[in-house]
Amino acid sequence: MTLVLGIDPGSRITGFGVIRDTGKGCEYVASGCIRTGNGPLYERLQIVYRGVREVIGLYEPVTMGIEQVFMARNADSALKLGQARGAAIVACAEAGLEIAEYTATQVKQAIVGSGAADKQQVMMMVMHLLKLKEKPQIDASDALGIAICHAHTRQSLTPHGLLGARRRGGRLRL
Amino acid sequence: MTLVLGIDPGSRITGFGVIRDTGKGCEYVASGCIRTGNGPLYERLQIVYRGVREVIGLYEPVTMGIEQVFMARNADSALKLGQARGAAIVACAEAGLEIAEYTATQVKQAIVGSGAADKQQVMMMVMHLLKLKEKPQIDASDALGIAICHAHTRQSLTPHGLLGARRRGGRLRL
């Protein structure tokens, strides 16, 4: 039994979803979103960092999946998304979680069975797979979808991205 | 007397510079760069985060300046820069530093006296102002320039960006 975290970062709202991978299927544990408000940049990034650390502290997941970004709309939104993504990934890395990236196509394929599925189809399948009676908030739903994809994939494959890489020491040059 | 940190983040190399603002001028304390290597993304971001925390732990600056990004080259490089920037800013925020953003023009204006100065002119003035005998690495030089700009500006002005904003509580929605 493994607790799996999915994160869908954004500059305004970061969705998260926690599921339990029982080996026979996935069970819903928690989901929600971290809203960063209208404060200065450092404060919004700190809210993402601390929010993710809080979720990890509450539910103690051991592994995290996050969506890979291939085509950001433009340079300005890519910078903002990157900053939130950096804060969320560092929060998971500092908490010692295993981290993997999945493309949007991989997530849709794992949830709906088709890489061409839309957001509503993903949400319906997330609700079905996790036996949810109410629609989750859209970013929370996306995060649950990533968590399910990660649970399905991590047992069988080395996902495209981060998983399985050996930790190497950083170099600090003074 | 205040210890001031400047950071020039990048996806491969993050430059840092620490200066002492004596009230009458700036003295060189340290500079260098954090090289993130070729590991997986989470590891590179963790190297930036831990590297910045290490610099803060070693020199104990109380305030940090960082360059504001206006025009990233393209969405892909903006995402990568954003991730490193997010990791660096969260490291400073978590260490309790005061944080301010400056435009490239503000930095050049503060160092050379002209917003149209090039990188070599900035480096020459950084070397002159801090009495350096050897050329610093280019990212370290940029970081020292931001630190000098921050030292000059923080006493007299509210810089464009983060400084002076009140901390507000984040909202974590479960």
Short mmCIF file of C-alpha atoms in Angstrom, two decimals:
data_model
loop_
_atom_site.label_atom_id
_atom_site.label_comp_id
_atom_site.label_asym_id
_atom_site.label_seq_id
_atom_site.Cartn_x
_atom_site.Cartn_y
_atom_site.Cartn_z
CA MET A 1 0.00 0.00 0.00
CA THR A 2 1.53 3.29 -1.12
CA LEU A 3 0.37 6.86 -0.67
CA VAL A 4 0.78 8.75 -3.92
CA LEU A 5 0.71 12.54 -4.38
CA GLY A 6 -0.21 14.28 -7.63
CA ILE A 7 0.48 17.99 -8.14
CA ASP A 8 -0.81 20.36 -10.81
CA PRO A 9 1.10 23.60 -10.23
CA GLY A 10 0.00 27.03 -11.38
CA SER A 11 0.93 30.61 -10.60
CA ARG A 12 -2.49 31.28 -8.98
CA ILE A 13 -3.80 27.83 -8.01
CA THR A 14 -1.81 24.67 -7.36
CA GLY A 15 -3.99 21.54 -7.32
CA PHE A 16 -3.03 18.51 -5.25
CA GLY A 17 -4.45 15.01 -4.93
CA VAL A 18 -3.50 12.17 -2.59
CA ILE A 19 -4.52 8.58 -3.32
CA ARG A 20 -3.81 5.19 -1.77
CA ASP A 21 -2.45 2.61 -4.19
CA THR A 22 -3.61 -0.69 -2.67
CA GLY A 23 -1.97 -2.78 -5.40
CA LYS A 24 -5.45 -3.75 -6.62
CA GLY A 25 -6.63 -0.23 -7.32
CA CYS A 26 -6.62 3.36 -6.14
CA GLU A 27 -8.58 4.88 -3.26
CA TYR A 28 -9.25 8.57 -2.69
CA VAL A 29 -7.53 10.10 0.32
CA ALA A 30 -7.63 13.86 -0.14
CA SER A 31 -7.52 16.62 -2.72
CA GLY A 32 -7.76 20.37 -2.92
CA CYS A 33 -5.95 23.45 -4.04
CA ILE A 34 -3.41 25.88 -2.72
CA ARG A 35 -4.46 29.43 -3.61
CA THR A 36 -1.57 31.85 -3.68
CA GLY A 37 -3.52 35.10 -3.37
CA ASN A 38 -2.38 38.52 -4.52
CA GLY A 39 0.70 39.09 -2.41
CA PRO A 40 4.24 39.72 -3.71
CA LEU A 41 5.96 36.99 -5.72
CA TYR A 42 8.15 35.61 -2.91
CA GLU A 43 5.06 35.24 -0.72
CA ARG A 44 3.08 33.40 -3.42
CA LEU A 45 5.98 31.01 -4.00
CA GLN A 46 6.35 30.47 -0.27
CA ILE A 47 2.62 29.65 -0.05
CA VAL A 48 3.09 26.96 -2.73
CA TYR A 49 6.21 25.60 -0.99
CA ARG A 50 4.63 25.57 2.47
CA GLY A 51 1.26 24.31 1.18
CA VAL A 52 2.92 21.32 -0.48
CA ARG A 53 5.00 20.66 2.65
CA GLU A 54 1.79 20.82 4.71
CA VAL A 55 0.01 18.32 2.45
CA ILE A 56 3.05 16.00 2.68
CA GLY A 57 3.12 16.40 6.47
CA LEU A 58 -0.62 15.62 6.77
CA TYR A 59 -0.84 12.59 4.48
CA GLU A 60 2.77 11.35 4.30
CA PRO A 61 2.88 10.32 0.61
CA VAL A 62 6.17 8.70 -0.44
CA THR A 63 6.06 9.41 -4.14
CA MET A 64 4.87 12.32 -6.32
CA GLY A 65 3.83 12.74 -9.94
CA ILE A 66 3.72 16.08 -11.76
CA GLU A 67 2.74 16.99 -15.29
CA GLN A 68 5.50 17.79 -17.72
CA VAL A 69 5.08 21.08 -19.53
CA PHE A 70 5.79 20.92 -23.24
CA MET A 71 4.12 23.89 -24.76
CA ALA A 72 3.57 26.87 -22.55
CA ARG A 73 1.34 29.54 -24.04
CA ASN A 74 3.94 32.28 -23.98
CA ALA A 75 7.18 33.26 -22.29
CA ASP A 76 5.52 35.33 -19.56
CA SER A 77 3.09 32.60 -18.44
CA ALA A 78 5.88 30.00 -18.77
CA LEU A 79 8.05 32.01 -16.36
CA LYS A 80 5.21 32.27 -13.82
CA LEU A 81 4.31 28.59 -14.14
CA GLY A 82 8.00 27.66 -13.87
CA GLN A 83 8.39 29.59 -10.62
CA ALA A 84 5.40 27.82 -9.00
CA ARG A 85 6.57 24.48 -10.43
CA GLY A 86 10.08 25.06 -8.99
CA ALA A 87 8.65 25.83 -5.54
CA ALA A 88 6.41 22.71 -5.60
CA ILE A 89 9.16 20.36 -6.84
CA VAL A 90 11.69 21.66 -4.28
CA ALA A 91 9.09 21.12 -1.52
CA CYS A 92 8.71 17.46 -2.55
CA ALA A 93 12.44 16.93 -3.05
CA GLU A 94 13.24 18.44 0.36
CA ALA A 95 10.63 16.12 1.93
CA GLY A 96 12.45 13.16 0.35
CA LEU A 97 9.70 12.07 -2.05
CA GLU A 98 10.41 10.10 -5.19
CA ILE A 99 9.47 12.40 -8.10
CA ALA A 100 8.29 11.60 -11.63
CA GLU A 101 7.11 13.69 -14.58
CA TYR A 102 4.40 12.62 -17.02
CA THR A 103 3.26 14.21 -20.23
CA ALA A 104 -0.39 15.26 -20.53
CA THR A 105 -0.81 12.47 -23.10
CA GLN A 106 0.53 9.87 -20.65
CA VAL A 107 -1.93 11.08 -17.98
CA LYS A 108 -4.92 10.97 -20.37
CA GLN A 109 -3.85 7.56 -21.67
CA ALA A 110 -3.60 6.17 -18.13
CA ILE A 111 -6.98 7.57 -17.01
CA VAL A 112 -9.22 7.51 -20.07
CA GLY A 113 -7.30 5.12 -22.33
CA SER A 114 -6.87 7.78 -25.00
CA GLY A 115 -4.26 10.51 -25.24
CA ALA A 116 -6.81 12.71 -26.99
CA ALA A 117 -9.29 12.86 -24.07
CA ASP A 118 -10.44 16.27 -22.83
CA LYS A 119 -10.41 17.66 -19.27
CA GLN A 120 -14.07 16.77 -18.63
CA GLN A 121 -13.52 13.15 -19.70
CA VAL A 122 -10.50 12.95 -17.38
CA MET A 123 -12.59 14.35 -14.52
CA MET A 124 -15.42 11.87 -15.12
CA MET A 125 -12.97 8.94 -15.10
CA VAL A 126 -11.17 10.28 -12.00
CA MET A 127 -14.58 10.45 -10.24
CA HIS A 128 -15.43 6.93 -11.42
CA LEU A 129 -12.07 5.36 -10.50
CA LEU A 130 -12.00 6.98 -7.06
CA LYS A 131 -15.78 6.61 -6.43
CA LEU A 132 -16.24 10.35 -5.89
CA LYS A 133 -19.82 11.59 -5.59
CA GLU A 134 -19.03 15.25 -6.15
CA LYS A 135 -16.99 16.96 -8.84
CA PRO A 136 -13.61 18.02 -7.47
CA GLN A 137 -12.27 21.48 -8.27
CA ILE A 138 -10.66 21.30 -11.73
CA ASP A 139 -7.01 21.67 -10.60
CA ALA A 140 -7.60 19.14 -7.80
CA SER A 141 -9.11 16.76 -10.39
CA ASP A 142 -6.08 17.17 -12.66
CA ALA A 143 -3.80 16.46 -9.68
CA LEU A 144 -5.78 13.30 -8.80
CA GLY A 145 -5.48 12.22 -12.45
CA ILE A 146 -1.70 12.65 -12.32
CA ALA A 147 -1.59 10.69 -9.04
CA ILE A 148 -3.56 7.80 -10.62
CA CYS A 149 -1.30 7.86 -13.68
CA HIS A 150 1.75 7.79 -11.40
CA ALA A 151 0.31 4.91 -9.33
CA HIS A 152 -0.38 2.89 -12.51
CA THR A 153 2.98 3.65 -14.07
CA ARG A 154 5.47 3.55 -11.23
CA GLN A 155 5.14 -0.20 -10.67
CA SER A 156 5.73 -1.18 -14.26
CA LEU A 157 7.72 1.46 -16.07
CA THR A 158 10.41 4.00 -15.70
CA PRO A 159 8.38 7.08 -16.57
CA HIS A 160 9.76 9.67 -18.88
CA GLY A 161 11.42 12.19 -16.68
CA LEU A 162 12.83 12.11 -13.24
CA LEU A 163 12.15 8.74 -11.67
CA GLY A 164 14.96 6.29 -11.17
CA ALA A 165 17.71 8.83 -11.51
CA ARG A 166 20.48 8.52 -9.01
CA ARG A 167 21.10 11.45 -6.74
CA ARG A 168 24.34 13.22 -7.45
CA GLY A 169 26.05 15.77 -5.27
CA GLY A 170 25.63 19.41 -6.25
CA ARG A 171 28.57 21.62 -6.80
CA LEU A 172 28.78 24.90 -4.99
CA ARG A 173 31.64 27.01 -6.31
CA LEU A 174 32.81 29.78 -3.99
CA MET B 1 26.38 47.65 8.38
CA THR B 2 24.22 45.25 6.38
CA LEU B 3 25.09 42.09 4.49
CA VAL B 4 23.37 42.09 1.12
CA LEU B 5 22.90 39.08 -1.19
CA GLY B 6 22.42 39.33 -4.95
CA ILE B 7 21.25 36.37 -6.99
CA ASP B 8 21.26 35.82 -10.76
CA PRO B 9 19.36 32.57 -11.27
CA GLY B 10 19.64 30.32 -14.31
CA SER B 11 18.69 26.77 -15.19
CA ARG B 12 22.37 25.72 -15.46
CA ILE B 13 24.27 28.31 -13.41
CA THR B 14 22.97 30.50 -10.58
CA GLY B 15 25.33 33.35 -9.72
CA PHE B 16 25.48 34.80 -6.22
CA GLY B 17 27.25 37.76 -4.68
CA VAL B 18 27.48 38.90 -1.07
CA ILE B 19 28.55 42.45 -0.18
CA ARG B 20 28.77 44.48 3.00
CA ASP B 21 26.91 47.80 2.89
CA THR B 22 28.86 49.96 5.34
CA GLY B 23 26.59 52.99 4.88
CA LYS B 24 29.51 54.77 3.18
CA GLY B 25 29.99 52.23 0.41
CA CYS B 26 30.02 48.55 -0.47
CA GLU B 27 32.72 45.99 0.32
CA TYR B 28 33.17 42.61 -1.34
CA VAL B 29 32.47 39.59 0.86
CA ALA B 30 32.01 36.62 -1.47
CA SER B 31 30.72 35.57 -4.86
CA GLY B 32 30.47 32.47 -6.98
CA CYS B 33 28.10 30.25 -8.80
CA ILE B 34 25.97 27.25 -8.11
CA ARG B 35 26.26 24.76 -11.00
CA THR B 36 23.32 22.43 -11.25
CA GLY B 37 24.93 19.68 -13.33
CA ASN B 38 23.12 17.25 -15.58
CA GLY B 39 20.92 15.38 -13.12
CA PRO B 40 17.13 15.16 -13.22
CA LEU B 41 15.09 18.34 -12.81
CA TYR B 42 14.17 17.86 -9.13
CA GLU B 43 17.84 17.37 -8.32
CA ARG B 44 18.92 20.51 -10.21
CA LEU B 45 16.27 22.57 -8.42
CA GLN B 46 17.28 21.10 -5.07
CA ILE B 47 20.91 22.04 -5.80
CA VAL B 48 19.80 25.67 -6.39
CA TYR B 49 17.65 25.65 -3.23
CA ARG B 50 20.34 24.07 -1.03
CA GLY B 51 23.13 26.13 -2.61
CA VAL B 52 21.32 29.38 -1.81
CA ARG B 53 20.53 28.15 1.72
CA GLU B 54 24.24 27.27 2.12
CA VAL B 55 25.35 30.75 1.00
CA ILE B 56 22.84 32.31 3.43
CA GLY B 57 24.05 30.01 6.23
CA LEU B 58 27.72 30.90 5.56
CA TYR B 59 27.44 34.70 5.21
CA GLU B 60 24.15 35.50 6.96
CA PRO B 61 22.84 38.24 4.64
CA VAL B 62 19.58 39.82 5.79
CA THR B 63 18.31 41.11 2.47
CA MET B 64 18.37 39.85 -1.14
CA GLY B 65 18.03 41.43 -4.56
CA ILE B 66 17.15 39.52 -7.72
CA GLU B 67 16.74 40.65 -11.31
CA GLN B 68 13.23 40.91 -12.66
CA VAL B 69 12.67 39.05 -15.90
CA PHE B 70 10.71 41.00 -18.49
CA MET B 71 11.43 39.39 -21.77
CA ALA B 72 12.43 35.78 -21.74
CA ARG B 73 13.72 34.49 -25.06
CA ASN B 74 11.05 31.85 -25.50
CA ALA B 75 8.51 29.82 -23.52
CA ASP B 76 10.81 26.83 -23.02
CA SER B 77 13.74 28.83 -21.61
CA ALA B 78 11.29 30.95 -19.56
CA LEU B 79 9.91 27.80 -17.91
CA LYS B 80 13.42 26.56 -17.06
CA LEU B 81 14.51 29.97 -15.76
CA GLY B 82 11.25 30.24 -13.77
CA GLN B 83 11.85 26.91 -12.06
CA ALA B 84 15.37 27.90 -10.94
CA ARG B 85 14.11 31.35 -9.94
CA GLY B 86 11.30 29.79 -7.89
CA ALA B 87 13.76 27.52 -6.06
CA ALA B 88 16.13 30.44 -5.32
CA ILE B 89 13.38 32.80 -4.13
CA VAL B 90 11.78 30.14 -1.89
CA ALA B 91 15.23 29.45 -0.35
CA CYS B 92 15.60 33.14 0.56
CA ALA B 93 11.99 33.48 1.75
CA GLU B 94 12.29 30.38 3.95
CA ALA B 95 15.50 31.82 5.44
CA GLY B 96 13.56 34.98 6.35
CA LEU B 97 15.38 37.39 4.04
CA GLU B 98 13.84 40.62 2.83
CA ILE B 99 13.44 40.23 -0.95
CA ALA B 100 13.39 42.80 -3.74
CA GLU B 101 13.24 42.64 -7.53
CA TYR B 102 15.02 45.07 -9.86
CA THR B 103 14.79 45.48 -13.60
CA ALA B 104 17.98 45.09 -15.66
CA THR B 105 17.75 48.83 -16.40
CA GLN B 106 17.62 49.66 -12.67
CA VAL B 107 20.73 47.53 -12.06
CA LYS B 108 22.69 49.14 -14.92
CA GLN B 109 21.57 52.60 -13.84
CA ALA B 110 22.72 51.96 -10.26
CA ILE B 111 26.12 50.52 -11.26
CA VAL B 112 27.17 52.38 -14.42
CA GLY B 113 24.81 55.37 -14.30
CA SER B 114 23.20 54.41 -17.61
CA GLY B 115 20.41 51.93 -18.29
CA ALA B 116 21.94 51.22 -21.69
CA ALA B 117 25.28 49.84 -20.33
CA ASP B 118 26.44 46.41 -21.52
CA LYS B 119 27.50 43.40 -19.39
CA GLN B 120 31.24 44.22 -19.73
CA GLN B 121 30.71 47.80 -18.53
CA VAL B 122 28.72 46.48 -15.55
CA MET B 123 31.54 44.04 -14.74
CA MET B 124 34.21 46.75 -14.94
CA MET B 125 32.22 48.99 -12.57
CA VAL B 126 31.51 46.08 -10.21
CA MET B 127 35.28 45.38 -10.10
CA HIS B 128 36.02 49.08 -9.53
CA LEU B 129 33.36 49.61 -6.83
CA LEU B 130 34.34 46.46 -4.93
CA LYS B 131 38.12 46.83 -5.57
CA LEU B 132 38.37 43.41 -7.21
CA LYS B 133 41.69 42.56 -8.88
CA GLU B 134 40.38 39.63 -10.91
CA LYS B 135 37.36 39.34 -13.16
CA PRO B 136 34.61 37.41 -11.44
CA GLN B 137 32.71 34.70 -13.37
CA ILE B 138 30.01 36.46 -15.43
CA ASP B 139 26.98 35.21 -13.43
CA ALA B 140 28.76 36.00 -10.16
CA SER B 141 29.51 39.51 -11.52
CA ASP B 142 25.84 40.01 -12.44
CA ALA B 143 24.83 38.87 -8.94
CA LEU B 144 27.30 41.32 -7.34
CA GLY B 145 25.84 44.07 -9.54
CA ILE B 146 22.32 43.27 -8.32
CA ALA B 147 23.58 43.26 -4.71
CA ILE B 148 25.17 46.72 -5.18
CA CYS B 149 21.97 48.02 -6.82
CA HIS B 150 19.96 46.61 -3.92
CA ALA B 151 22.30 48.17 -1.33
CA HIS B 152 22.03 51.59 -3.05
CA THR B 153 18.28 51.42 -3.48
CA ARG B 154 16.96 49.81 -0.32
CA GLN B 155 17.89 52.74 1.90
CA SER B 156 16.17 55.35 -0.20
CA LEU B 157 13.43 53.82 -2.27
CA THR B 158 10.80 51.19 -2.30
CA PRO B 159 12.05 49.19 -5.25
CA HIS B 160 9.71 48.02 -7.93
CA GLY B 161 8.62 44.59 -6.88
CA LEU B 162 8.57 42.73 -3.64
CA LEU B 163 10.08 44.88 -0.94
CA GLY B 164 7.92 46.38 1.73
CA ALA B 165 4.93 44.12 1.10
CA ARG B 166 3.27 42.87 4.20
CA ARG B 167 3.14 39.14 4.69
CA ARG B 168 -0.31 37.68 4.37
CA GLY B 169 -1.37 34.21 5.37
CA GLY B 170 -1.69 31.68 2.58
CA ARG B 171 -4.86 29.74 2.07
CA LEU B 172 -4.71 25.99 1.90
CA ARG B 173 -8.03 24.56 0.81
CA LEU B 174 -8.57 20.91 1.66
#
